[in-house]
XYZ file of N, CA, C and O in Angstrom:
276
model
N -37.938 23.221 -19.157
C -37.441 24.528 -19.533
C -36.249 24.915 -18.664
O -35.990 24.307 -17.642
N -35.508 25.920 -19.071
C -34.265 26.315 -18.401
C -34.464 26.737 -16.949
O -33.661 26.402 -16.088
N -35.508 27.483 -16.686
C -35.769 27.955 -15.318
C -35.979 26.772 -14.372
O -35.451 26.730 -13.272
N -36.739 25.810 -14.836
C -36.983 24.611 -14.037
C -35.680 23.865 -13.765
O -35.412 23.455 -12.637
N -34.858 23.691 -14.790
C -33.583 22.983 -14.617
C -32.651 23.737 -13.671
O -31.971 23.118 -12.851
N -32.622 25.047 -13.750
C -31.808 25.848 -12.837
C -32.262 25.675 -11.392
O -31.443 25.516 -10.481
N -33.561 25.714 -11.183
C -34.102 25.531 -9.831
C -33.810 24.124 -9.319
O -33.442 23.938 -8.164
N -33.965 23.151 -10.192
C -33.682 21.764 -9.815
C -32.213 21.605 -9.422
O -31.891 20.968 -8.413
N -31.311 22.179 -10.191
C -29.883 22.107 -9.880
C -29.559 22.782 -8.554
O -28.749 22.283 -7.778
N -30.186 23.915 -8.290
C -29.968 24.621 -7.025
C -30.443 23.773 -5.841
O -29.771 23.681 -4.815
N -31.586 23.147 -5.984
C -32.122 22.284 -4.920
C -31.186 21.107 -4.679
O -30.914 20.737 -3.532
N -30.659 20.517 -5.746
C -29.725 19.402 -5.600
C -28.448 19.836 -4.891
O -27.920 19.105 -4.056
N -27.957 21.030 -5.182
C -26.766 21.551 -4.502
C -27.029 21.741 -3.015
O -26.198 21.392 -2.178
N -28.183 22.286 -2.691
C -28.546 22.491 -1.279
C -28.663 21.147 -0.566
O -28.171 20.974 0.553
N -29.290 20.177 -1.222
C -29.418 18.839 -0.634
C -28.050 18.220 -0.360
O -27.848 17.576 0.676
N -27.098 18.401 -1.267
C -25.753 17.858 -1.072
C -25.069 18.519 0.122
O -24.391 17.858 0.901
N -25.248 19.824 0.273
C -24.649 20.527 1.416
C -25.234 20.024 2.731
O -24.516 19.794 3.698
N -26.535 19.853 2.748
C -27.201 19.363 3.960
C -26.728 17.945 4.280
O -26.396 17.621 5.417
N -26.666 17.109 3.264
C -26.200 15.731 3.448
C -24.779 15.713 3.987
O -24.455 14.958 4.899
N -23.931 16.558 3.465
C -22.542 16.645 3.909
C -22.454 17.037 5.380
O -21.653 16.495 6.134
N -23.280 17.980 5.793
C -23.288 18.415 7.191
C -23.655 17.252 8.105
O -23.015 17.016 9.122
N -24.681 16.484 7.742
C -25.103 15.363 8.578
C -24.077 14.242 8.585
O -23.848 13.607 9.604
N -23.441 13.989 7.442
C -22.405 12.960 7.392
C -21.231 13.365 8.271
O -20.676 12.543 8.993
N -20.858 14.617 8.225
C -19.757 15.125 9.046
C -20.082 14.942 10.530
O -19.269 14.440 11.295
N -21.291 15.306 10.909
C -21.702 15.178 12.306
C -21.675 13.711 12.729
O -21.221 13.385 13.826
N -22.110 12.826 11.861
C -22.116 11.403 12.161
C -20.691 10.871 12.336
O -20.419 10.092 13.248
N -19.781 11.291 11.472
C -18.397 10.831 11.581
C -17.772 11.309 12.887
O -17.087 10.552 13.569
N -18.025 12.544 13.250
C -17.492 13.043 14.515
C -18.101 12.308 15.706
O -17.418 12.067 16.698
N -19.361 11.929 15.601
C -19.995 11.137 16.666
C -19.336 9.769 16.788
O -19.106 9.272 17.897
N -19.035 9.165 15.657
C -18.367 7.863 15.658
C -16.986 7.987 16.293
O -16.599 7.159 17.123
N -16.241 9.036 15.918
C -14.913 9.243 16.507
C -14.995 9.432 18.020
O -14.177 8.901 18.767
N -15.985 10.180 18.456
C -16.172 10.391 19.897
C -16.445 9.066 20.605
O -15.895 8.798 21.673
N -17.260 8.220 19.993
C -17.568 6.915 20.579
C -16.319 6.031 20.635
O -16.071 5.343 21.627
N -15.521 6.056 19.582
C -14.274 5.267 19.571
C -13.337 5.742 20.681
O -12.722 4.931 21.381
N -13.239 7.057 20.873
C -12.400 7.594 21.945
C -12.889 7.136 23.319
O -12.079 6.790 24.187
N -14.198 7.111 23.509
C -14.757 6.646 24.784
C -14.406 5.182 25.023
O -14.066 4.789 26.136
N -14.501 4.383 23.960
C -14.170 2.962 24.096
C -12.700 2.784 24.452
O -12.354 1.955 25.299
N -11.837 3.551 23.819
C -10.399 3.445 24.069
C -10.054 3.836 25.501
O -9.146 3.262 26.113
N -10.793 4.760 26.065
C -10.520 5.232 27.423
C -11.061 4.303 28.515
O -10.756 4.487 29.691
N -11.814 3.283 28.127
C -12.329 2.349 29.120
C -11.172 1.578 29.756
O -10.187 1.227 29.091
N -11.314 1.339 31.042
C -10.260 0.694 31.822
C -9.861 -0.676 31.266
O -8.690 -1.040 31.247
N -10.834 -1.432 30.785
C -10.559 -2.795 30.311
C -10.350 -2.869 28.790
O -10.442 -3.945 28.196
N -10.038 -1.752 28.170
C -9.931 -1.680 26.712
C -8.990 -2.731 26.134
O -9.291 -3.376 25.147
N -7.818 -2.907 26.764
C -6.796 -3.804 26.191
C -6.965 -5.269 26.587
O -6.174 -6.114 26.162
N -7.988 -5.599 27.364
C -8.184 -6.992 27.758
C -8.460 -7.889 26.552
O -8.032 -9.039 26.522
N -9.177 -7.373 25.599
C -9.460 -8.120 24.367
C -8.656 -7.457 23.246
O -9.073 -6.471 22.642
N -7.474 -8.024 22.990
C -6.543 -7.423 22.032
C -7.129 -7.275 20.628
O -6.950 -6.236 19.995
N -7.811 -8.285 20.139
C -8.340 -8.203 18.768
C -9.432 -7.131 18.663
O -9.497 -6.394 17.682
N -10.268 -7.040 19.700
C -11.306 -6.001 19.726
C -10.654 -4.618 19.790
O -11.063 -3.694 19.075
N -9.632 -4.470 20.620
C -8.942 -3.189 20.776
C -8.313 -2.770 19.447
O -8.432 -1.606 19.036
N -7.674 -3.693 18.775
C -7.047 -3.377 17.494
C -8.093 -2.982 16.448
O -7.876 -2.067 15.656
N -9.224 -3.663 16.474
C -10.303 -3.342 15.541
C -10.801 -1.914 15.774
O -10.988 -1.148 14.827
N -11.003 -1.558 17.025
C -11.484 -0.216 17.364
C -10.472 0.845 16.955
O -10.833 1.886 16.391
N -9.206 0.582 17.180
C -8.163 1.542 16.808
C -8.100 1.695 15.284
O -7.965 2.816 14.768
N -8.225 0.608 14.549
C -8.237 0.678 13.084
C -9.440 1.472 12.587
O -9.332 2.280 11.663
N -10.594 1.230 13.211
C -11.796 1.972 12.825
C -11.619 3.459 13.109
O -11.984 4.305 12.286
N -11.058 3.780 14.268
C -10.838 5.190 14.613
C -9.916 5.840 13.590
O -10.184 6.939 13.112
N -8.847 5.152 13.234
C -7.900 5.681 12.250
C -8.591 5.900 10.909
O -8.375 6.915 10.239
N -9.432 4.968 10.506
C -10.173 5.094 9.256
C -10.994 6.382 9.238
O -10.955 7.153 8.278
N -11.746 6.632 10.317
C -12.590 7.822 10.370
C -11.763 9.099 10.497
O -12.125 10.133 9.933
N -10.645 9.046 11.208
C -9.752 10.200 11.278
C -9.207 10.539 9.887
O -9.144 11.712 9.510
N -8.820 9.508 9.158
C -8.315 9.724 7.797
C -9.400 10.285 6.884
O -9.128 11.132 6.038
N -10.630 9.810 7.067
C -11.740 10.339 6.292
C -11.885 11.842 6.499
O -11.991 12.607 5.544
N -11.880 12.247 7.752
C -12.015 13.663 8.083
C -10.837 14.449 7.501
O -11.031 15.494 6.877
N -9.643 13.928 7.680
C -8.438 14.616 7.212
C -8.429 14.755 5.690
O -8.128 15.832 5.164
N -8.746 13.690 4.980
C -8.651 13.690 3.531
C -9.861 14.305 2.834
O -9.741 14.837 1.734
N -11.004 14.217 3.474
C -12.228 14.734 2.853
C -12.356 16.224 3.065
O -12.998 16.917 2.306
N -11.707 16.747 4.111
C -11.715 18.171 4.460
C -13.117 18.744 4.467
O -13.495 19.546 3.644
N -13.884 18.318 5.429
C -15.251 18.800 5.579
C -15.272 20.285 5.646
O -15.220 21.031 6.371
C-alpha cells in the first residue's frame, strides 16, 4: 500500500544519508593517513611507493572535490 511504500522510501533516504556520512569520514581518514605518510622523513627513499601514495592522495582529494560531500 502507499503508506508502506512512502515509509520504505523515507527509510532508504535516511540510510543513504547515513552511508554518505560514514563514507565521507572514511575518505577524510584515508587522506589524513596519506598526509602522515608523506610527512615521514624517509618518504622519498622508495620513489615508486612515494608516487603511489601521492597518486592515491590525489584520487581521494578529487573524490572529495567532485563529490561535494
